[in-house]
Coordinates of C-alpha atoms in Angstrom, one line a residue:
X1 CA 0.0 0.0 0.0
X2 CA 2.9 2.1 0.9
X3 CA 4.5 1.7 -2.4
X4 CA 0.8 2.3 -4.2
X5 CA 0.7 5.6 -2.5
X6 CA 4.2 6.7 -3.6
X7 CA 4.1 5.6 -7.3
X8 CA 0.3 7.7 -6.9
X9 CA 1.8 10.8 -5.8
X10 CA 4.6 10.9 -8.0
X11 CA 2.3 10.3 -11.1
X12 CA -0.1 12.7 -9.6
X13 CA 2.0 14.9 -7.7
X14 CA -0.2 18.4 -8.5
X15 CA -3.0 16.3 -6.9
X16 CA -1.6 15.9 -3.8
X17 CA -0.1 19.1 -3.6
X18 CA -3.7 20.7 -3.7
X19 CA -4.2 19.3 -0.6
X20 CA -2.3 22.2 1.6
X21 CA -3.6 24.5 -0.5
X22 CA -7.3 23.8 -0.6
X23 CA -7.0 23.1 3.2
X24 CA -5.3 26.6 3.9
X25 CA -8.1 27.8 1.3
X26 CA -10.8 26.2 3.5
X27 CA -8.9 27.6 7.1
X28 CA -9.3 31.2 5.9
X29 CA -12.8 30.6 4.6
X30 CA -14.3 28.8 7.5
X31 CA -12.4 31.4 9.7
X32 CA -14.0 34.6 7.6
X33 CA -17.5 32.8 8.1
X34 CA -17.0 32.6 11.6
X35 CA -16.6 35.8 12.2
X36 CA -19.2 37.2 9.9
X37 CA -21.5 34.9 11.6
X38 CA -20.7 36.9 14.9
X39 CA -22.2 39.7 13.7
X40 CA -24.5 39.3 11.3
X41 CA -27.4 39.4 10.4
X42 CA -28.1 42.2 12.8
X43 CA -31.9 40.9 13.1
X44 CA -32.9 37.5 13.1
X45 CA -33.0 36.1 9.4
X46 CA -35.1 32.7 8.9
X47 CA -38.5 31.4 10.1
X48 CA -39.9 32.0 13.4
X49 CA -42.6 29.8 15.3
X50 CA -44.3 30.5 17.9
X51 CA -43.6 28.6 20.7
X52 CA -40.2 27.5 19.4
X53 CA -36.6 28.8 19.2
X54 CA -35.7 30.5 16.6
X55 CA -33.6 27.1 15.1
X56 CA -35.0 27.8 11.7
X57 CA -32.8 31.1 11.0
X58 CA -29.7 33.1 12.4
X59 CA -29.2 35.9 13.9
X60 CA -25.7 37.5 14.3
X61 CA -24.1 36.1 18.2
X62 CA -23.4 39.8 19.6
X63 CA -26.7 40.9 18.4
X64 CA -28.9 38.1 19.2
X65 CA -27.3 38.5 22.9
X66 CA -27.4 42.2 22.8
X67 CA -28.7 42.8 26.6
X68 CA -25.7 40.5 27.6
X69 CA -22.9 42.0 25.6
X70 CA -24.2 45.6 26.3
X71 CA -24.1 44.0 30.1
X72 CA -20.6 42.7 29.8
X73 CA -19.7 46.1 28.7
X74 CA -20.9 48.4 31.2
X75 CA -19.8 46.4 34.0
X76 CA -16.6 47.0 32.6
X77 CA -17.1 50.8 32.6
X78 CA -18.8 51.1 35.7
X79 CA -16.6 48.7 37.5
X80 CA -13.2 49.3 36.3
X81 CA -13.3 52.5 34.6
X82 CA -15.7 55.1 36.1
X83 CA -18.8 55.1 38.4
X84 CA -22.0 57.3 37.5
X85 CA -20.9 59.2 41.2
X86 CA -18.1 59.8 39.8
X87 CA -19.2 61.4 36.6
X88 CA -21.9 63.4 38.6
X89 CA -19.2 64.9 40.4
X90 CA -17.5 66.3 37.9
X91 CA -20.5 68.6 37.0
X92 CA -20.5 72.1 38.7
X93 CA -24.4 72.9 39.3
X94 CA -23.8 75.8 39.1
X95 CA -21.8 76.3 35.6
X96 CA -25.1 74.2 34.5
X97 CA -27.8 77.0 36.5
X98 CA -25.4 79.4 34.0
X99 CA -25.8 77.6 30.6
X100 CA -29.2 76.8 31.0
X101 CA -30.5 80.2 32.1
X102 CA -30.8 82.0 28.8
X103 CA -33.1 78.8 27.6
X104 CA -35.2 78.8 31.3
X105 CA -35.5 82.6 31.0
X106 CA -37.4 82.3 27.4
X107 CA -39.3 79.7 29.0
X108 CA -40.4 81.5 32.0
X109 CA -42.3 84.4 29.9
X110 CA -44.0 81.2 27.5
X111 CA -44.8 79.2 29.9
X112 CA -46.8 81.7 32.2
X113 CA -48.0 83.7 29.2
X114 CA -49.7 80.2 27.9
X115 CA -50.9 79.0 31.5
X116 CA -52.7 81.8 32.0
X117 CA -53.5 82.7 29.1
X118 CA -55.8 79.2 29.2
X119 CA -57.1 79.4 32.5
X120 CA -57.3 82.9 33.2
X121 CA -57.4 85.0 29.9
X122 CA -59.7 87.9 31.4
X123 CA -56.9 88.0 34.2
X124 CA -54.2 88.0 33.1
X125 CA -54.7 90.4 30.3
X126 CA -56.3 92.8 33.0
X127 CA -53.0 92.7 35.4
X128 CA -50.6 95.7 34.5
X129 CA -47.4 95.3 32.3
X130 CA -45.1 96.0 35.2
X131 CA -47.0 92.9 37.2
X132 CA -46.2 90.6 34.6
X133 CA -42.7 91.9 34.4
X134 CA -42.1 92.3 37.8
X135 CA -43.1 88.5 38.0
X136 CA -41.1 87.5 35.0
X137 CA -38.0 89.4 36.9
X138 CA -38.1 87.5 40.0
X139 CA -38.7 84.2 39.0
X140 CA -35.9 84.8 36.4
X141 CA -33.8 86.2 38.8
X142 CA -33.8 83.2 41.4
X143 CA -34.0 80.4 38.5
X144 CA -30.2 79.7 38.3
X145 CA -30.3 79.1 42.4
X146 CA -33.5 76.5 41.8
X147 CA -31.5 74.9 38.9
X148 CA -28.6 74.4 41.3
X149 CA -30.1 73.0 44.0
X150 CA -32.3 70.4 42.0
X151 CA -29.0 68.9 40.6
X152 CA -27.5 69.4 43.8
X153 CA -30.1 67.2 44.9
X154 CA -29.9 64.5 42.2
X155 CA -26.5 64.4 42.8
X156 CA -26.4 63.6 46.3
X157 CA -29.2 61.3 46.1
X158 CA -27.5 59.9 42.3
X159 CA -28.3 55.8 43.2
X160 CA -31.6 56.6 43.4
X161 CA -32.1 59.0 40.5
X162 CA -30.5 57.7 37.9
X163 CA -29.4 54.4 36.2
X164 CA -25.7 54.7 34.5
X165 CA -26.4 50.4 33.1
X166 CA -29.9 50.5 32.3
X167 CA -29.2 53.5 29.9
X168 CA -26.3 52.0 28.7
X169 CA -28.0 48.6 28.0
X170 CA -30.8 50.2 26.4
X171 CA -29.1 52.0 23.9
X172 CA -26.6 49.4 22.8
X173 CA -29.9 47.1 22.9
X174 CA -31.6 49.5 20.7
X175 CA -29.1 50.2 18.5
X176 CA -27.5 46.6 17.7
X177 CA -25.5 48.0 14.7
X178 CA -23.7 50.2 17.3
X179 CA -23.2 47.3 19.9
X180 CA -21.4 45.3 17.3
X181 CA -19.6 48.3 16.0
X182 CA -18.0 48.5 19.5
X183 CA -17.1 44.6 19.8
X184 CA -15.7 45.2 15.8
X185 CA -13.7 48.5 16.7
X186 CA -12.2 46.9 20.0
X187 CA -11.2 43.5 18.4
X188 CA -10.6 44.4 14.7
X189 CA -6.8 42.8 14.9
X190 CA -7.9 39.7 16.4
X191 CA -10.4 39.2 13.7
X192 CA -8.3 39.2 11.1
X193 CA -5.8 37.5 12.8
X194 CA -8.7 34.9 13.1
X195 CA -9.3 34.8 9.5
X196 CA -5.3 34.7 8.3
X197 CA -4.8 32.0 11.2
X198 CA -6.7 29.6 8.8
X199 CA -4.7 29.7 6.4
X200 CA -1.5 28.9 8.3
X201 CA -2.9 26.3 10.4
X202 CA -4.7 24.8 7.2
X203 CA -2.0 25.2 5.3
X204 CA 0.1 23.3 8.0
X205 CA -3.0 20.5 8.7
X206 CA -2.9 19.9 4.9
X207 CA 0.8 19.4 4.6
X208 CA -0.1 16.5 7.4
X209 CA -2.8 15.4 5.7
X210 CA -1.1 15.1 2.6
X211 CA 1.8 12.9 4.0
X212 CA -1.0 10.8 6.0
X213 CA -2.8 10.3 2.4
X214 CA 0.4 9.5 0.5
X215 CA 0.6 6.0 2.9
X216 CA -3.2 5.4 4.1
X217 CA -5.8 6.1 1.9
X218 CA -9.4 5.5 3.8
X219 CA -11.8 7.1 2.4
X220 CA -12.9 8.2 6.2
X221 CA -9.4 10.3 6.5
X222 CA -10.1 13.1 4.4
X223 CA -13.6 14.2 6.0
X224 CA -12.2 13.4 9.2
X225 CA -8.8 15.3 8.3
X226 CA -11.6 18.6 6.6
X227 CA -12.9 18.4 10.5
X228 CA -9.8 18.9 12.0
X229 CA -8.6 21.9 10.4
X230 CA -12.4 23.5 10.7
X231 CA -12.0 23.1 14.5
X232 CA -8.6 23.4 15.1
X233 CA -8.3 26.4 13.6
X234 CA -10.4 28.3 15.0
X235 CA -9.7 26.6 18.8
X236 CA -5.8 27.9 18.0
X237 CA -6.8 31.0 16.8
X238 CA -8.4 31.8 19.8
X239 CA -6.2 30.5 22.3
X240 CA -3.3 32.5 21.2
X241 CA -5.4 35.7 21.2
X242 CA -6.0 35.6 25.3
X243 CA -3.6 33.0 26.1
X244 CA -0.7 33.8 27.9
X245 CA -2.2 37.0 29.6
X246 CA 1.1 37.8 31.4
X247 CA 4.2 38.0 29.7
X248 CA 6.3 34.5 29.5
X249 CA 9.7 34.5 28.0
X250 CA 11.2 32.3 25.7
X251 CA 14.7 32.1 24.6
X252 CA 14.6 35.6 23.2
X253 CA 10.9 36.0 22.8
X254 CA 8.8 37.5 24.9
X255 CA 4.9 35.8 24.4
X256 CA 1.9 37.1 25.4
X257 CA -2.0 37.0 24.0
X258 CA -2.6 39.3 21.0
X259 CA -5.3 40.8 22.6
X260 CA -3.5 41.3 25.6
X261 CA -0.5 43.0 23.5
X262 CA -2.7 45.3 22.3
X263 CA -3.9 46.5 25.5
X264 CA -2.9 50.6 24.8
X265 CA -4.6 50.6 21.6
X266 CA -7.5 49.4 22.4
X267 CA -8.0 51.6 25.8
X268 CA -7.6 54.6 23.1
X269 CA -9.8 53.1 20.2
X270 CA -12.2 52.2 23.1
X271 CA -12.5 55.0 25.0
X272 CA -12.7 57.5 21.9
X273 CA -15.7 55.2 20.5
X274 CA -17.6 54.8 23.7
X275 CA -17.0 58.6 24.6
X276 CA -18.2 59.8 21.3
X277 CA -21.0 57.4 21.0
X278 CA -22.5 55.7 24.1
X279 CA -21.8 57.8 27.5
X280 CA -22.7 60.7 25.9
X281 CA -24.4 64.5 27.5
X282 CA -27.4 63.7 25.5
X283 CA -27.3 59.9 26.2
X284 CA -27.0 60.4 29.8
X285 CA -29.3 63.9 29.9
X286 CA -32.0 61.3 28.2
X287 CA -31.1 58.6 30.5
X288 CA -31.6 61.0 33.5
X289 CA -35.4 61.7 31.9
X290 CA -36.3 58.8 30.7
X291 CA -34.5 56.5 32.7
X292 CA -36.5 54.0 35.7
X293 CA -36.0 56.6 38.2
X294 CA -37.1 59.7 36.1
X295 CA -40.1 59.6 38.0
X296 CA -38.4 60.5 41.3
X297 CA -36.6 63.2 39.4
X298 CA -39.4 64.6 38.0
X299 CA -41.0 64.3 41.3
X300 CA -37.6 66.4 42.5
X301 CA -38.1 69.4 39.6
X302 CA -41.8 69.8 40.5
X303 CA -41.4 70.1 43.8
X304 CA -38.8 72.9 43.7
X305 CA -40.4 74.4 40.6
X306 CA -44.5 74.5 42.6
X307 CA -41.9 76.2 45.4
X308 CA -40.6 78.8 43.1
X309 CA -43.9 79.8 41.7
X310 CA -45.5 80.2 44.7
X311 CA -42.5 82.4 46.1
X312 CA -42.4 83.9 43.0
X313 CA -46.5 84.7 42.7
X314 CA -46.6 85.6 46.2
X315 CA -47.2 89.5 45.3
X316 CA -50.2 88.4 43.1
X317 CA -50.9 85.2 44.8
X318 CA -54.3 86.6 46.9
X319 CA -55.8 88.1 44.5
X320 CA -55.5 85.0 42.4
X321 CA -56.7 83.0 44.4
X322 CA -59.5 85.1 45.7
X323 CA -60.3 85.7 42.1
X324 CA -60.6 82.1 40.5
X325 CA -60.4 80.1 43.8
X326 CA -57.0 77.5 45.0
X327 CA -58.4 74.8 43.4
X328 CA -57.8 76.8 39.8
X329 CA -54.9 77.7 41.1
X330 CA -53.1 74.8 41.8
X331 CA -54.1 73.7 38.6
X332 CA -52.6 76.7 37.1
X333 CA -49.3 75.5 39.1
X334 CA -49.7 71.9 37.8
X335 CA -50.0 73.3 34.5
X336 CA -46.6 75.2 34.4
X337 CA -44.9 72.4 35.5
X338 CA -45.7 69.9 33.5
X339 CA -44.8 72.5 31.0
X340 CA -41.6 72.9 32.3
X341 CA -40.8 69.0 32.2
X342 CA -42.2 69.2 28.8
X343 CA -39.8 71.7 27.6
X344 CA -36.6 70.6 29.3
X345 CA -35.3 67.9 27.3
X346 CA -34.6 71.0 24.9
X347 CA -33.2 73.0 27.1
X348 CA -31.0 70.6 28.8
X349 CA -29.1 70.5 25.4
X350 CA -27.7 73.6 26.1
X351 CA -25.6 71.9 28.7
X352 CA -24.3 69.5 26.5
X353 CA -21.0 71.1 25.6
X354 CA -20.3 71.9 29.1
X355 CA -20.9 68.1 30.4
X356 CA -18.5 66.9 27.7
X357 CA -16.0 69.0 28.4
X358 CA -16.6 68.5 32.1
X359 CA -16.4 64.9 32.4
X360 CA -13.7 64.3 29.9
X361 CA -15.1 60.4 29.5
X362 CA -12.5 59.7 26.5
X363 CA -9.5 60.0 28.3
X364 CA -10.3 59.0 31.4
X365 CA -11.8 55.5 29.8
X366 CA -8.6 55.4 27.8
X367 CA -6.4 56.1 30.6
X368 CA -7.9 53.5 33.4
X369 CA -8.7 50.6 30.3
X370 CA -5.2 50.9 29.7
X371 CA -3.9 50.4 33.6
X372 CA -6.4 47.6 33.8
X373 CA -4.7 44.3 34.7
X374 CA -5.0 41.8 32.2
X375 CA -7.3 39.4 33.6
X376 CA -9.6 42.5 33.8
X377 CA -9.0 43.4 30.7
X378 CA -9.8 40.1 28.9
X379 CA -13.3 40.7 29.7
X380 CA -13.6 43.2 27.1
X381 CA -14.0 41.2 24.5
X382 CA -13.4 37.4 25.5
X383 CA -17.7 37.8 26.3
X384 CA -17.9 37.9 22.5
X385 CA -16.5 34.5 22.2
X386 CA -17.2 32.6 25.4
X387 CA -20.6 31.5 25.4
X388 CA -21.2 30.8 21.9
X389 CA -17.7 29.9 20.6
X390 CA -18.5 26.3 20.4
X391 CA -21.0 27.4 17.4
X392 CA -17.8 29.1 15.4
X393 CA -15.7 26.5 16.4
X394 CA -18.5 23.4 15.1
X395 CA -19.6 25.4 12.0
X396 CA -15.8 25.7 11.3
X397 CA -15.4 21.6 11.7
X398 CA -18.8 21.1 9.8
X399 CA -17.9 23.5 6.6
X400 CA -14.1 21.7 7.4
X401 CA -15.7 18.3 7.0
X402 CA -17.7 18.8 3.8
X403 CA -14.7 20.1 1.9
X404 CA -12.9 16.8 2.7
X405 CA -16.2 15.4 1.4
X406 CA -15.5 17.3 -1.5
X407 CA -11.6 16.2 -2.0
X408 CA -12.8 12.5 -2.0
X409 CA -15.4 12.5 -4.1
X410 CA -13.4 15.1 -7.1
X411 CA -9.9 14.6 -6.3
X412 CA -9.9 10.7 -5.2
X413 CA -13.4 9.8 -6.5
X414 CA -11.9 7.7 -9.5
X415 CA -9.2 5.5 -7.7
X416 CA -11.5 4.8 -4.6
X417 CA -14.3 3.7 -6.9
X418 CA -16.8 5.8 -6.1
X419 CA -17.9 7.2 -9.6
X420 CA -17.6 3.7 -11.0
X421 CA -20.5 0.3 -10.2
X422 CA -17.6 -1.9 -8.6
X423 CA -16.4 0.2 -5.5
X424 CA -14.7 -1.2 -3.1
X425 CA -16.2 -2.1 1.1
X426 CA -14.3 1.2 2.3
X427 CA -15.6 2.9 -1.1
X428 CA -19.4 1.8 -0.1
X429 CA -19.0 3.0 3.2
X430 CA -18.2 6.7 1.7
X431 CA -21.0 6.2 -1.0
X432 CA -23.6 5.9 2.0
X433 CA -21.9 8.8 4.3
X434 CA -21.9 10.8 0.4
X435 CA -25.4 10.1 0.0
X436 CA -26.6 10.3 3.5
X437 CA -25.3 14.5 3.3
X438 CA -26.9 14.5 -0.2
X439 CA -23.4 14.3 -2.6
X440 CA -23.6 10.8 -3.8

């Protein structure tokens, strides 16, 4: 058999030698899918029935566990990097009373023009000018001092005002393209090295399996051999992009995970994306209104803001009353405020500027990612692979395996008498496996 398989190579010596190459060929490819298959589709893409899992379709790993990824990563943030005290801290309330006053000033006059204007038009039009701008005047005049002490409020009470992960997860939950744009940006080196890793390590597996084939020829060894590369592959791959985390020398080398090499460059790529794009003013502004706990802050701006009008009012406040009774007037008051909440979404906008300059999120994510000990810093994007590699890694064996399918039948199908009526036992056994995946 040994001398068969010589005088077979060296009559068919380009045969053989295809064997590396389509095995390198099939490293990259099954690699390439792999990865794609991480992130796309975005949405699920198939046929969904109710009452079952969605096994009749895909849907892209980091998107279809968006809440878990978008979990991963703000634990990072908020445990290693920066906490939402923290941030808070940063803001001077009373910078913010000074950019939002020009904003909360035109609000004042609209505001109580309109309220009053619907509830009391006779009334209000009666009052004297120099009421209504004596009014306007002192409610303008102590807004900056309200504005302070709300957020001096939210801050101190911050835990129970705001929610730093559950705005985080639900915008990286809404915006799936954005989650895996993160995951992409922070581990774009190790996904190609993923991809080119195929076609060493499939270049390496076919030299093997070209020197096993030369001296055995079952017709078992070339699916089995397709499988091999498929999973090995990507399994290497992956190991040598965490693995070692610390530094071990050898000889003159020093080794260490790609990942973990990179550590610098991604704290800067990292913090500059997630800066830019995820803890941003109006991310966290939106957060603070529309967040699980906006009703406690809204609860918080009425409060001072019922206070301020009736301080404010307290010249006119009698008559008022007297005139169209408290129960109108508290519905006046009601009124104004939910005006006010209505209109301060745009308002807060104003501040935006201020906050990012104030909290300076991209270098202080950059600069703490990058001091991060490695084990910590694994977890940025190791959650991408961990639960769900076994999927890359078996639809890398399975695409592995059908190409050795695929060398058999076209490259070998002749001499192990598959294509011909008097094959061989070992030859039948690959005609049933052939027809069992649909080939024979």
């Amino acid at each position: 058999m040994i001398e068969a398989g010589i005088a077979d190579f060296l009559a068919n010596p380009w045969v053989y030698l295809s064997m590396p190459v389509i095995s390198a060929i099939v490293g990259y490819g099954t690699n390439v899918v792999a990865i794609y298959m991480m992130f796309h589709p975005v949405e699920f893409l198939g046929i969904k029935v109710k009452g079952w899992p969605n096994i009749l379709g895909w849907q892209g790993i980091i998107p279809r566990r968006a809440a878990h990824m978008a979990g991963v990563c703000v634990d990072t943030i908020t445990t290693h990097l920066i906490t939402q005290e923290e941030m808070f801290e940063r803001l001077d309330t009373e910078r913010i009373a000074r950019e939002l006053e020009g904003p909360l000033n035109t609000m004042v006059e609209e505001i109580t023009d309109a309220v009053m204007l619907q509830h009391q038009p006779t009334l209000w039009e009666s009052l004297p000018e120099v009421v209504k701008r004596r009014i306007y005047k002192r409610i303008k005049r102590d807004m900056p001092a309200v504005i302070s002490e709300i957020m001096a409020e939210i801050k101190v009470n911050i835990n129970r005002m705001y929610d730093l992960k559950d705005m985080v997860i639900t915008n990286l939950t809404r915006d799936k393209a954005l989650l895996n744009e993160i995951f992409a940006e922070v581990g774009h080196a190790e996904f190609k090295f993923i991809a080119r890793s195929g076609i060493y390590f499939g270049g390496l597996f076919g030299v093997l399996q070209m020197g096993v084939w030369v001296f055995y020829q079952a017709w078992w060894l070339l699916p089995a051999f397709g499988l091999a590369v498929g999973y090995a592959t990507n399994w290497i791959a992956l190991q040598m992009i965490f693995n070692p985390k610390e530094i071990v020398r050898v000889g003159p080398f020093n080794i260490q995970g790609l990942f973990m090499k990179r550590q610098p460059e991604v704290a800067r790529d990292f913090g500059k994306l997630v800066a830019a794009k995820v803890l941003t003013p109006a991310n966290i502004i939106e957060g603070i209104l529309k967040g699980p706990y906006s009703d406690k802050v809204f609860t918080t701006i009425a409060r001072h803001a019922q206070r301020t009008i009736d301080e404010q009012t307290s010249i006119v406040k009698p008559f008022v009353t007297f005139t169209v009774g408290t129960q109108a007037y508290r519905d006046m008051k009601a009124m104004a405020v939910e005006r006010i909440i209505l209109q301060l979404p745009e308002a807060l906008h104003h501040v935006e500027a201020y906050a990012d300059e104030a909290l300076d999120l991209e270098s202080t994510l950059s600069t703490r990612l990058a001091g991060l000990p490695p084990h910590d810093f694994e977890s940025m994007l190791r959650p991408a692979f961990e639960q769900d590699e076994w999927i890359l890694i078996a639809v890398g064996a399975l695409l592995g395996m059908l190409v050795g399918v695929f060398q058999l039948v076209v490259l070998f199908g002749d001499e192990m008498g598959i294509w011909d009526g008097g094959a061989s036992g070992t030859a039948q056994a690959a005609l049933v496996v052939l027809r069992g995946i649909g080939l024979g």
